[in-house]
Amino acid sequence: MRTRSTSGTVGTVGVVTLVLAALLGSAYALGRSMIPDPPRQPLGASAQVDGAQYGEQPADPAAPPATRPDGSSPAGTPTTGADPDTPQPASGGDGPFGSHASTGTGEVALTFDDGPDPTYTPQVLEVLRAYGVKATFCVVGENAQDHPDLIRAIVADGHTLCNHSWHHDVLLGKRSPALIRADLIRTNDAIHAAVPDAPVSYFRQPGGAWTYPVVSVAEELGMTPLHWTVDPNDWQVPGAAKITATVSRDTGPGAVVLMHDAGGDRQGTVDALRRLLPDLTGRFQLEALPPGGAN
């Protein structure tokens, strides 16, 4: 009688198992290599300025950034007006969560975010100076700290300053009131280190991601929450022609126009400004927002 070798059988089974595992692994790897990685969802234009890196608007800057505790939409937007059923802050305006989205007069306000920047801010100041136009600059704290000379230049030309958070924190409104307050105070301190007596009467939430806490803290610190009426999305670098066309078409009496003098390649914005000012100054009175804050 022949006896089957147990060790031989086990060895054969082991070899077959290893071969099958190797074949399956190769097939899986080949299949994965044929499937492209899903595209990343951009948060907006991102740029590095002297070591500081941050993004600009959310993917849909026109969409309300948050909801009330009951899940309903936030209070008014520049186009729909305030929700009459929602309590507004005492100095609430016509923008999201009681922020201000217009000048409240027939005057038009040009605003420039994310600076100061050593390349583009001087060019913006030069163009504004050539047409005798005063504007409002919403400055990032770390950039104010790095370029105090440009803060002094902005103030010397008679423009208004606005706090735009320390590090362009789009999520600032979701943080605790204590952290929001510390961020805004730190930014104001950087501005005042350059120009001690400069009023900082406005705060603009990065990305327009307003919440009730960030509006409340800004108002407690004596700053008017400042939204906008016209947004040419120049942070996406669409080119001077598109920026010019959008601002010219959408600007009306009382508009607050959002543009950028930092946070990326802003040459298109500078070039658009050169084209826009002859048109806008012929149609509207362009003024900086009042240093004491909006009514």
PDB file of C-alpha atoms in Angstrom:
ATOM      1  CA  MET A   1       0.000   0.000   0.000  1.00  0.00           C
ATOM      2  CA  ARG A   2       1.298   3.496  -0.923  1.00  0.00           C
ATOM      3  CA  THR A   3       1.065   6.240   1.655  1.00  0.00           C
ATOM      4  CA  ARG A   4       0.352   9.866   0.481  1.00  0.00           C
ATOM      5  CA  SER A   5       2.891  12.381   1.699  1.00  0.00           C
ATOM      6  CA  THR A   6       1.127  14.957   3.891  1.00  0.00           C
ATOM      7  CA  SER A   7       4.035  17.402   3.704  1.00  0.00           C
ATOM      8  CA  GLY A   8       4.054  17.211  -0.096  1.00  0.00           C
ATOM      9  CA  THR A   9       0.351  17.965  -0.298  1.00  0.00           C
ATOM     10  CA  VAL A  10       0.636  20.931   2.050  1.00  0.00           C
ATOM     11  CA  GLY A  11       3.583  22.262   0.102  1.00  0.00           C
ATOM     12  CA  THR A  12       1.707  22.069  -3.171  1.00  0.00           C
ATOM     13  CA  VAL A  13      -1.330  23.843  -1.708  1.00  0.00           C
ATOM     14  CA  GLY A  14       0.905  26.578  -0.286  1.00  0.00           C
ATOM     15  CA  VAL A  15       2.558  27.236  -3.650  1.00  0.00           C
ATOM     16  CA  VAL A  16      -0.808  27.442  -5.410  1.00  0.00           C
ATOM     17  CA  THR A  17      -2.117  29.836  -2.758  1.00  0.00           C
ATOM     18  CA  LEU A  18       0.883  32.138  -3.139  1.00  0.00           C
ATOM     19  CA  VAL A  19       0.549  32.177  -6.927  1.00  0.00           C
ATOM     20  CA  LEU A  20      -3.164  33.025  -6.735  1.00  0.00           C
ATOM     21  CA  ALA A  21      -2.510  35.812  -4.203  1.00  0.00           C
ATOM     22  CA  ALA A  22       0.187  37.298  -6.414  1.00  0.00           C
ATOM     23  CA  LEU A  23      -2.108  37.207  -9.459  1.00  0.00           C
ATOM     24  CA  LEU A  24      -4.965  38.844  -7.551  1.00  0.00           C
ATOM     25  CA  GLY A  25      -2.659  41.533  -6.169  1.00  0.00           C
ATOM     26  CA  SER A  26      -1.339  42.353  -9.618  1.00  0.00           C
ATOM     27  CA  ALA A  27      -4.862  42.583 -11.028  1.00  0.00           C
ATOM     28  CA  TYR A  28      -5.946  44.936  -8.219  1.00  0.00           C
ATOM     29  CA  ALA A  29      -2.917  47.194  -8.685  1.00  0.00           C
ATOM     30  CA  LEU A  30      -3.504  47.319 -12.444  1.00  0.00           C
ATOM     31  CA  GLY A  31      -7.161  48.232 -11.929  1.00  0.00           C
ATOM     32  CA  ARG A  32      -6.324  51.007  -9.439  1.00  0.00           C
ATOM     33  CA  SER A  33      -3.761  52.476 -11.806  1.00  0.00           C
ATOM     34  CA  MET A  34      -6.430  52.859 -14.480  1.00  0.00           C
ATOM     35  CA  ILE A  35      -8.754  54.902 -12.195  1.00  0.00           C
ATOM     36  CA  PRO A  36      -7.834  58.612 -12.034  1.00  0.00           C
ATOM     37  CA  ASP A  37      -7.634  60.313  -8.671  1.00  0.00           C
ATOM     38  CA  PRO A  38     -10.717  62.444  -7.911  1.00  0.00           C
ATOM     39  CA  PRO A  39     -10.145  66.166  -8.556  1.00  0.00           C
ATOM     40  CA  ARG A  40      -9.575  68.391  -5.554  1.00  0.00           C
ATOM     41  CA  GLN A  41     -12.193  71.009  -4.898  1.00  0.00           C
ATOM     42  CA  PRO A  42     -10.481  74.418  -4.945  1.00  0.00           C
ATOM     43  CA  LEU A  43     -11.208  76.837  -2.133  1.00  0.00           C
ATOM     44  CA  GLY A  44     -10.069  79.754  -4.236  1.00  0.00           C
ATOM     45  CA  ALA A  45      -6.941  81.444  -5.462  1.00  0.00           C
ATOM     46  CA  SER A  46      -4.034  80.680  -3.192  1.00  0.00           C
ATOM     47  CA  ALA A  47      -0.771  82.546  -3.180  1.00  0.00           C
ATOM     48  CA  GLN A  48       2.293  82.966  -1.036  1.00  0.00           C
ATOM     49  CA  VAL A  49       3.263  86.475  -0.002  1.00  0.00           C
ATOM     50  CA  ASP A  50       6.448  86.702   2.030  1.00  0.00           C
ATOM     51  CA  GLY A  51       5.804  83.277   3.549  1.00  0.00           C
ATOM     52  CA  ALA A  52       2.079  83.816   4.202  1.00  0.00           C
ATOM     53  CA  GLN A  53      -0.187  81.460   2.278  1.00  0.00           C
ATOM     54  CA  TYR A  54      -3.957  81.627   2.187  1.00  0.00           C
ATOM     55  CA  GLY A  55      -6.928  81.104  -0.091  1.00  0.00           C
ATOM     56  CA  GLU A  56      -9.616  83.584  -1.018  1.00  0.00           C
ATOM     57  CA  GLN A  57     -13.315  82.958  -1.536  1.00  0.00           C
ATOM     58  CA  PRO A  58     -15.254  79.744  -0.948  1.00  0.00           C
ATOM     59  CA  ALA A  59     -16.168  77.747  -4.056  1.00  0.00           C
ATOM     60  CA  ASP A  60     -19.487  79.630  -4.264  1.00  0.00           C
ATOM     61  CA  PRO A  61     -19.017  83.107  -2.803  1.00  0.00           C
ATOM     62  CA  ALA A  62     -22.655  84.003  -3.499  1.00  0.00           C
ATOM     63  CA  ALA A  63     -23.963  81.163  -1.356  1.00  0.00           C
ATOM     64  CA  PRO A  64     -24.747  81.830   2.325  1.00  0.00           C
ATOM     65  CA  PRO A  65     -21.812  80.468   4.321  1.00  0.00           C
ATOM     66  CA  ALA A  66     -23.822  79.144   7.242  1.00  0.00           C
ATOM     67  CA  THR A  67     -27.307  78.659   8.639  1.00  0.00           C
ATOM     68  CA  ARG A  68     -29.136  79.555  11.807  1.00  0.00           C
ATOM     69  CA  PRO A  69     -29.453  76.981  14.603  1.00  0.00           C
ATOM     70  CA  ASP A  70     -32.915  75.997  13.281  1.00  0.00           C
ATOM     71  CA  GLY A  71     -31.432  75.201   9.851  1.00  0.00           C
ATOM     72  CA  SER A  72     -33.028  78.143   8.033  1.00  0.00           C
ATOM     73  CA  SER A  73     -31.128  80.566   5.814  1.00  0.00           C
ATOM     74  CA  PRO A  74     -29.185  83.477   7.298  1.00  0.00           C
ATOM     75  CA  ALA A  75     -30.525  87.006   7.357  1.00  0.00           C
ATOM     76  CA  GLY A  76     -30.609  89.093   4.223  1.00  0.00           C
ATOM     77  CA  THR A  77     -28.155  89.219   1.356  1.00  0.00           C
ATOM     78  CA  PRO A  78     -27.317  92.161  -0.896  1.00  0.00           C
ATOM     79  CA  THR A  79     -30.003  91.016  -3.345  1.00  0.00           C
ATOM     80  CA  THR A  80     -32.797  89.685  -1.134  1.00  0.00           C
ATOM     81  CA  GLY A  81     -32.753  92.031   1.838  1.00  0.00           C
ATOM     82  CA  ALA A  82     -33.120  91.139   5.503  1.00  0.00           C
ATOM     83  CA  ASP A  83     -35.405  88.416   6.771  1.00  0.00           C
ATOM     84  CA  PRO A  84     -38.091  90.257   8.768  1.00  0.00           C
ATOM     85  CA  ASP A  85     -38.575  87.238  11.032  1.00  0.00           C
ATOM     86  CA  THR A  86     -34.947  87.136  12.152  1.00  0.00           C
ATOM     87  CA  PRO A  87     -33.608  89.398  14.914  1.00  0.00           C
ATOM     88  CA  GLN A  88     -30.822  91.609  13.599  1.00  0.00           C
ATOM     89  CA  PRO A  89     -27.887  93.131  15.491  1.00  0.00           C
ATOM     90  CA  ALA A  90     -28.602  96.687  16.607  1.00  0.00           C
ATOM     91  CA  SER A  91     -26.492  98.144  13.807  1.00  0.00           C
ATOM     92  CA  GLY A  92     -27.411  95.383  11.334  1.00  0.00           C
ATOM     93  CA  GLY A  93     -27.058  96.198   7.668  1.00  0.00           C
ATOM     94  CA  ASP A  94     -28.310  94.791   4.387  1.00  0.00           C
ATOM     95  CA  GLY A  95     -25.785  91.958   4.059  1.00  0.00           C
ATOM     96  CA  PRO A  96     -25.518  88.438   5.510  1.00  0.00           C
ATOM     97  CA  PHE A  97     -25.889  88.198   9.293  1.00  0.00           C
ATOM     98  CA  GLY A  98     -26.338  91.956   9.634  1.00  0.00           C
ATOM     99  CA  SER A  99     -23.186  92.960   7.761  1.00  0.00           C
ATOM    100  CA  HIS A 100     -23.250  96.009   5.488  1.00  0.00           C
ATOM    101  CA  ALA A 101     -23.355  95.458   1.731  1.00  0.00           C
ATOM    102  CA  SER A 102     -23.888  99.020   0.515  1.00  0.00           C
ATOM    103  CA  THR A 103     -22.784 102.537   1.336  1.00  0.00           C
ATOM    104  CA  GLY A 104     -26.299 103.605   2.273  1.00  0.00           C
ATOM    105  CA  THR A 105     -25.947 106.619  -0.042  1.00  0.00           C
ATOM    106  CA  GLY A 106     -25.593 107.213  -3.765  1.00  0.00           C
ATOM    107  CA  GLU A 107     -21.817 107.044  -3.449  1.00  0.00           C
ATOM    108  CA  VAL A 108     -19.856 104.005  -4.625  1.00  0.00           C
ATOM    109  CA  ALA A 109     -17.083 102.503  -2.484  1.00  0.00           C
ATOM    110  CA  LEU A 110     -14.149 100.646  -4.013  1.00  0.00           C
ATOM    111  CA  THR A 111     -12.590  98.139  -1.612  1.00  0.00           C
ATOM    112  CA  PHE A 112      -9.334  96.193  -1.940  1.00  0.00           C
ATOM    113  CA  ASP A 113      -8.671  93.017   0.057  1.00  0.00           C
ATOM    114  CA  ASP A 114      -5.744  90.909   1.282  1.00  0.00           C
ATOM    115  CA  GLY A 115      -2.945  93.486   1.206  1.00  0.00           C
ATOM    116  CA  PRO A 116      -0.799  95.259   1.571  1.00  0.00           C
ATOM    117  CA  ASP A 117       1.414  93.752  -1.112  1.00  0.00           C
ATOM    118  CA  PRO A 118       4.736  95.324  -2.185  1.00  0.00           C
ATOM    119  CA  THR A 119       4.067  94.687  -5.884  1.00  0.00           C
ATOM    120  CA  TYR A 120       0.397  95.521  -6.375  1.00  0.00           C
ATOM    121  CA  THR A 121      -0.637  97.872  -3.559  1.00  0.00           C
ATOM    122  CA  PRO A 122       1.663 100.689  -4.764  1.00  0.00           C
ATOM    123  CA  GLN A 123       0.233 100.335  -8.273  1.00  0.00           C
ATOM    124  CA  VAL A 124      -3.342 100.521  -6.972  1.00  0.00           C
ATOM    125  CA  LEU A 125      -2.464 103.596  -4.915  1.00  0.00           C
ATOM    126  CA  GLU A 126      -0.879 105.221  -7.961  1.00  0.00           C
ATOM    127  CA  VAL A 127      -3.976 104.697 -10.135  1.00  0.00           C
ATOM    128  CA  LEU A 128      -6.338 105.931  -7.413  1.00  0.00           C
ATOM    129  CA  ARG A 129      -4.134 108.968  -6.884  1.00  0.00           C
ATOM    130  CA  ALA A 130      -4.180 109.790 -10.596  1.00  0.00           C
ATOM    131  CA  TYR A 131      -7.982 110.015 -10.563  1.00  0.00           C
ATOM    132  CA  GLY A 132      -8.345 111.564  -7.112  1.00  0.00           C
ATOM    133  CA  VAL A 133     -10.292 108.558  -5.836  1.00  0.00           C
ATOM    134  CA  LYS A 134     -10.348 107.435  -2.207  1.00  0.00           C
ATOM    135  CA  ALA A 135     -10.977 103.771  -1.409  1.00  0.00           C
ATOM    136  CA  THR A 136     -11.090 101.308   1.478  1.00  0.00           C
ATOM    137  CA  PHE A 137      -8.302  98.753   2.051  1.00  0.00           C
ATOM    138  CA  CYS A 138      -9.156  95.568   3.962  1.00  0.00           C
ATOM    139  CA  VAL A 139      -5.744  94.486   5.202  1.00  0.00           C
ATOM    140  CA  VAL A 140      -4.491  91.140   6.492  1.00  0.00           C
ATOM    141  CA  GLY A 141      -2.695  91.477   9.827  1.00  0.00           C
ATOM    142  CA  GLU A 142       0.442  89.549   8.936  1.00  0.00           C
ATOM    143  CA  ASN A 143       0.836  91.606   5.753  1.00  0.00           C
ATOM    144  CA  ALA A 144       0.375  94.823   7.714  1.00  0.00           C
ATOM    145  CA  GLN A 145       3.089  93.648  10.076  1.00  0.00           C
ATOM    146  CA  ASP A 146       5.434  92.811   7.180  1.00  0.00           C
ATOM    147  CA  HIS A 147       4.787  96.042   5.250  1.00  0.00           C
ATOM    148  CA  PRO A 148       4.115  98.900   7.676  1.00  0.00           C
ATOM    149  CA  ASP A 149       5.377 101.377   5.089  1.00  0.00           C
ATOM    150  CA  LEU A 150       2.453 100.473   2.838  1.00  0.00           C
ATOM    151  CA  ILE A 151      -0.038 100.927   5.684  1.00  0.00           C
ATOM    152  CA  ARG A 152       1.425 104.396   6.153  1.00  0.00           C
ATOM    153  CA  ALA A 153       1.135 105.074   2.414  1.00  0.00           C
ATOM    154  CA  ILE A 154      -2.527 104.012   2.383  1.00  0.00           C
ATOM    155  CA  VAL A 155      -3.350 106.312   5.286  1.00  0.00           C
ATOM    156  CA  ALA A 156      -1.266 109.185   3.888  1.00  0.00           C
ATOM    157  CA  ASP A 157      -3.331 109.100   0.683  1.00  0.00           C
ATOM    158  CA  GLY A 158      -6.560 109.460   2.665  1.00  0.00           C
ATOM    159  CA  HIS A 159      -7.927 105.944   2.268  1.00  0.00           C
ATOM    160  CA  THR A 160      -9.916 104.060   4.914  1.00  0.00           C
ATOM    161  CA  LEU A 161      -8.612 100.939   6.656  1.00  0.00           C
ATOM    162  CA  CYS A 162     -10.525  97.727   7.283  1.00  0.00           C
ATOM    163  CA  ASN A 163      -9.517  94.697   9.363  1.00  0.00           C
ATOM    164  CA  HIS A 164      -9.444  91.473   7.267  1.00  0.00           C
ATOM    165  CA  SER A 165      -8.248  89.069  10.010  1.00  0.00           C
ATOM    166  CA  TRP A 166      -4.692  88.118  10.896  1.00  0.00           C
ATOM    167  CA  HIS A 167      -4.107  85.227   8.495  1.00  0.00           C
ATOM    168  CA  HIS A 168      -7.096  85.451   6.141  1.00  0.00           C
ATOM    169  CA  ASP A 169      -8.950  82.842   8.176  1.00  0.00           C
ATOM    170  CA  VAL A 170     -12.068  81.831   6.219  1.00  0.00           C
ATOM    171  CA  LEU A 171     -13.177  79.740   9.209  1.00  0.00           C
ATOM    172  CA  LEU A 172     -12.726  82.528  11.736  1.00  0.00           C
ATOM    173  CA  GLY A 173     -16.476  82.932  12.231  1.00  0.00           C
ATOM    174  CA  LYS A 174     -16.743  79.328  13.421  1.00  0.00           C
ATOM    175  CA  ARG A 175     -14.215  79.822  16.203  1.00  0.00           C
ATOM    176  CA  SER A 176     -14.964  80.854  19.765  1.00  0.00           C
ATOM    177  CA  PRO A 177     -15.693  84.517  20.496  1.00  0.00           C
ATOM    178  CA  ALA A 178     -12.449  84.689  22.485  1.00  0.00           C
ATOM    179  CA  LEU A 179     -10.385  83.475  19.535  1.00  0.00           C
ATOM    180  CA  ILE A 180     -12.224  85.782  17.127  1.00  0.00           C
ATOM    181  CA  ARG A 181     -11.596  88.727  19.429  1.00  0.00           C
ATOM    182  CA  ALA A 182      -7.895  87.890  19.787  1.00  0.00           C
ATOM    183  CA  ASP A 183      -7.493  87.616  16.012  1.00  0.00           C
ATOM    184  CA  LEU A 184      -9.152  90.967  15.307  1.00  0.00           C
ATOM    185  CA  ILE A 185      -7.255  92.747  18.100  1.00  0.00           C
ATOM    186  CA  ARG A 186      -3.947  91.317  16.882  1.00  0.00           C
ATOM    187  CA  THR A 187      -4.667  92.619  13.375  1.00  0.00           C
ATOM    188  CA  ASN A 188      -5.613  96.074  14.657  1.00  0.00           C
ATOM    189  CA  ASP A 189      -2.447  96.136  16.754  1.00  0.00           C
ATOM    190  CA  ALA A 190      -0.331  95.433  13.651  1.00  0.00           C
ATOM    191  CA  ILE A 191      -2.055  98.303  11.837  1.00  0.00           C
ATOM    192  CA  HIS A 192      -1.554 100.656  14.780  1.00  0.00           C
ATOM    193  CA  ALA A 193       2.102  99.683  15.037  1.00  0.00           C
ATOM    194  CA  ALA A 194       2.486 101.348  11.637  1.00  0.00           C
ATOM    195  CA  VAL A 195       0.057 104.252  12.162  1.00  0.00           C
ATOM    196  CA  PRO A 196      -0.841 104.562  15.861  1.00  0.00           C
ATOM    197  CA  ASP A 197      -3.835 106.865  15.420  1.00  0.00           C
ATOM    198  CA  ALA A 198      -5.316 105.286  12.288  1.00  0.00           C
ATOM    199  CA  PRO A 199      -9.000 104.443  12.763  1.00  0.00           C
ATOM    200  CA  VAL A 200      -9.942 100.876  11.831  1.00  0.00           C
ATOM    201  CA  SER A 201     -13.705 101.173  11.618  1.00  0.00           C
ATOM    202  CA  TYR A 202     -14.550  98.130   9.482  1.00  0.00           C
ATOM    203  CA  PHE A 203     -14.067  94.367   9.524  1.00  0.00           C
ATOM    204  CA  ARG A 204     -14.490  92.103   6.505  1.00  0.00           C
ATOM    205  CA  GLN A 205     -14.753  88.364   7.086  1.00  0.00           C
ATOM    206  CA  PRO A 206     -12.489  86.444   4.678  1.00  0.00           C
ATOM    207  CA  GLY A 207     -14.490  84.679   2.002  1.00  0.00           C
ATOM    208  CA  GLY A 208     -17.659  86.428   3.156  1.00  0.00           C
ATOM    209  CA  ALA A 209     -18.138  83.467   5.532  1.00  0.00           C
ATOM    210  CA  TRP A 210     -20.147  85.483   8.047  1.00  0.00           C
ATOM    211  CA  THR A 211     -21.594  84.145  11.284  1.00  0.00           C
ATOM    212  CA  TYR A 212     -23.401  85.866  14.129  1.00  0.00           C
ATOM    213  CA  PRO A 213     -20.414  85.492  16.507  1.00  0.00           C
ATOM    214  CA  VAL A 214     -17.936  87.193  14.149  1.00  0.00           C
ATOM    215  CA  VAL A 215     -20.387  90.023  13.444  1.00  0.00           C
ATOM    216  CA  SER A 216     -21.029  90.456  17.163  1.00  0.00           C
ATOM    217  CA  VAL A 217     -17.332  90.545  18.111  1.00  0.00           C
ATOM    218  CA  ALA A 218     -16.510  93.011  15.329  1.00  0.00           C
ATOM    219  CA  GLU A 219     -19.243  95.331  16.540  1.00  0.00           C
ATOM    220  CA  GLU A 220     -18.105  94.992  20.161  1.00  0.00           C
ATOM    221  CA  LEU A 221     -14.670  96.199  19.016  1.00  0.00           C
ATOM    222  CA  GLY A 222     -16.238  99.198  17.282  1.00  0.00           C
ATOM    223  CA  MET A 223     -15.964  97.895  13.713  1.00  0.00           C
ATOM    224  CA  THR A 224     -18.751  97.765  11.141  1.00  0.00           C
ATOM    225  CA  PRO A 225     -18.998  94.327   9.470  1.00  0.00           C
ATOM    226  CA  LEU A 226     -18.434  95.068   5.774  1.00  0.00           C
ATOM    227  CA  HIS A 227     -19.724  92.814   2.986  1.00  0.00           C
ATOM    228  CA  TRP A 228     -20.006  93.826  -0.686  1.00  0.00           C
ATOM    229  CA  THR A 229     -22.440  94.364  -3.544  1.00  0.00           C
ATOM    230  CA  VAL A 230     -20.274  93.757  -6.623  1.00  0.00           C
ATOM    231  CA  ASP A 231     -17.803  90.862  -6.909  1.00  0.00           C
ATOM    232  CA  PRO A 232     -15.900  90.410 -10.206  1.00  0.00           C
ATOM    233  CA  ASN A 233     -14.164  87.304  -8.790  1.00  0.00           C
ATOM    234  CA  ASP A 234     -10.795  88.851  -9.608  1.00  0.00           C
ATOM    235  CA  TRP A 235      -9.208  86.414  -7.117  1.00  0.00           C
ATOM    236  CA  GLN A 236      -9.746  83.766  -9.803  1.00  0.00           C
ATOM    237  CA  VAL A 237      -7.557  85.825 -12.183  1.00  0.00           C
ATOM    238  CA  PRO A 238     -10.106  86.056 -15.036  1.00  0.00           C
ATOM    239  CA  GLY A 239      -8.161  88.836 -16.774  1.00  0.00           C
ATOM    240  CA  ALA A 240      -8.542  92.601 -16.909  1.00  0.00           C
ATOM    241  CA  ALA A 241     -11.249  92.561 -19.594  1.00  0.00           C
ATOM    242  CA  LYS A 242     -13.651  90.370 -17.586  1.00  0.00           C
ATOM    243  CA  ILE A 243     -12.998  92.245 -14.356  1.00  0.00           C
ATOM    244  CA  THR A 244     -13.673  95.533 -16.121  1.00  0.00           C
ATOM    245  CA  ALA A 245     -16.870  94.293 -17.777  1.00  0.00           C
ATOM    246  CA  THR A 246     -18.322  92.852 -14.554  1.00  0.00           C
ATOM    247  CA  VAL A 247     -17.638  95.889 -12.382  1.00  0.00           C
ATOM    248  CA  SER A 248     -18.847  98.336 -15.029  1.00  0.00           C
ATOM    249  CA  ARG A 249     -22.036  96.358 -15.627  1.00  0.00           C
ATOM    250  CA  ASP A 250     -22.959  95.561 -12.027  1.00  0.00           C
ATOM    251  CA  THR A 251     -22.053  98.778 -10.213  1.00  0.00           C
ATOM    252  CA  GLY A 252     -24.911 101.065  -9.282  1.00  0.00           C
ATOM    253  CA  PRO A 253     -25.547 103.806  -6.728  1.00  0.00           C
ATOM    254  CA  GLY A 254     -24.556 102.707  -3.227  1.00  0.00           C
ATOM    255  CA  ALA A 255     -22.485  99.748  -4.403  1.00  0.00           C
ATOM    256  CA  VAL A 256     -19.549  98.344  -2.455  1.00  0.00           C
ATOM    257  CA  VAL A 257     -17.148  96.888  -5.033  1.00  0.00           C
ATOM    258  CA  LEU A 258     -14.863  94.022  -3.994  1.00  0.00           C
ATOM    259  CA  MET A 259     -11.409  93.735  -5.597  1.00  0.00           C
ATOM    260  CA  HIS A 260      -7.983  92.547  -4.438  1.00  0.00           C
ATOM    261  CA  ASP A 261      -4.539  94.118  -4.246  1.00  0.00           C
ATOM    262  CA  ALA A 262      -2.835  90.989  -2.847  1.00  0.00           C
ATOM    263  CA  GLY A 263      -3.202  87.243  -2.343  1.00  0.00           C
ATOM    264  CA  GLY A 264      -1.953  86.225  -5.773  1.00  0.00           C
ATOM    265  CA  ASP A 265      -1.261  87.667  -9.222  1.00  0.00           C
ATOM    266  CA  ARG A 266      -3.262  90.902  -9.164  1.00  0.00           C
ATOM    267  CA  GLN A 267      -1.896  92.563 -12.287  1.00  0.00           C
ATOM    268  CA  GLY A 268      -5.243  91.963 -14.013  1.00  0.00           C
ATOM    269  CA  THR A 269      -6.989  93.872 -11.237  1.00  0.00           C
ATOM    270  CA  VAL A 270      -4.554  96.774 -11.517  1.00  0.00           C
ATOM    271  CA  ASP A 271      -4.995  96.908 -15.298  1.00  0.00           C
ATOM    272  CA  ALA A 272      -8.780  96.700 -14.928  1.00  0.00           C
ATOM    273  CA  LEU A 273      -8.713  99.576 -12.451  1.00  0.00           C
ATOM    274  CA  ARG A 274      -6.963 101.758 -15.013  1.00  0.00           C
ATOM    275  CA  ARG A 275      -9.811 101.052 -17.441  1.00  0.00           C
ATOM    276  CA  LEU A 276     -12.592 101.320 -14.883  1.00  0.00           C
ATOM    277  CA  LEU A 277     -11.852 104.633 -13.212  1.00  0.00           C
ATOM    278  CA  PRO A 278     -12.567 106.834 -16.258  1.00  0.00           C
ATOM    279  CA  ASP A 279     -15.938 105.098 -16.595  1.00  0.00           C
ATOM    280  CA  LEU A 280     -16.897 104.958 -12.912  1.00  0.00           C
ATOM    281  CA  THR A 281     -15.838 108.512 -12.071  1.00  0.00           C
ATOM    282  CA  GLY A 282     -17.991 109.712 -14.951  1.00  0.00           C
ATOM    283  CA  ARG A 283     -21.065 107.914 -13.588  1.00  0.00           C
ATOM    284  CA  PHE A 284     -20.709 107.954  -9.796  1.00  0.00           C
ATOM    285  CA  GLN A 285     -19.112 109.700  -6.896  1.00  0.00           C
ATOM    286  CA  LEU A 286     -16.407 107.356  -5.628  1.00  0.00           C
ATOM    287  CA  GLU A 287     -15.547 107.745  -1.950  1.00  0.00           C
ATOM    288  CA  ALA A 288     -13.785 105.838   0.799  1.00  0.00           C
ATOM    289  CA  LEU A 289     -16.130 104.502   3.436  1.00  0.00           C
ATOM    290  CA  PRO A 290     -16.337 106.999   6.311  1.00  0.00           C
ATOM    291  CA  PRO A 291     -13.660 106.390   8.969  1.00  0.00           C
ATOM    292  CA  GLY A 292     -16.251 106.373  11.713  1.00  0.00           C
ATOM    293  CA  GLY A 293     -18.081 103.362  10.291  1.00  0.00           C
ATOM    294  CA  ALA A 294     -21.301 102.928   8.323  1.00  0.00           C
ATOM    295  CA  ASN A 295     -24.594 104.338   9.531  1.00  0.00           C
TER     296      ASN A 295
END
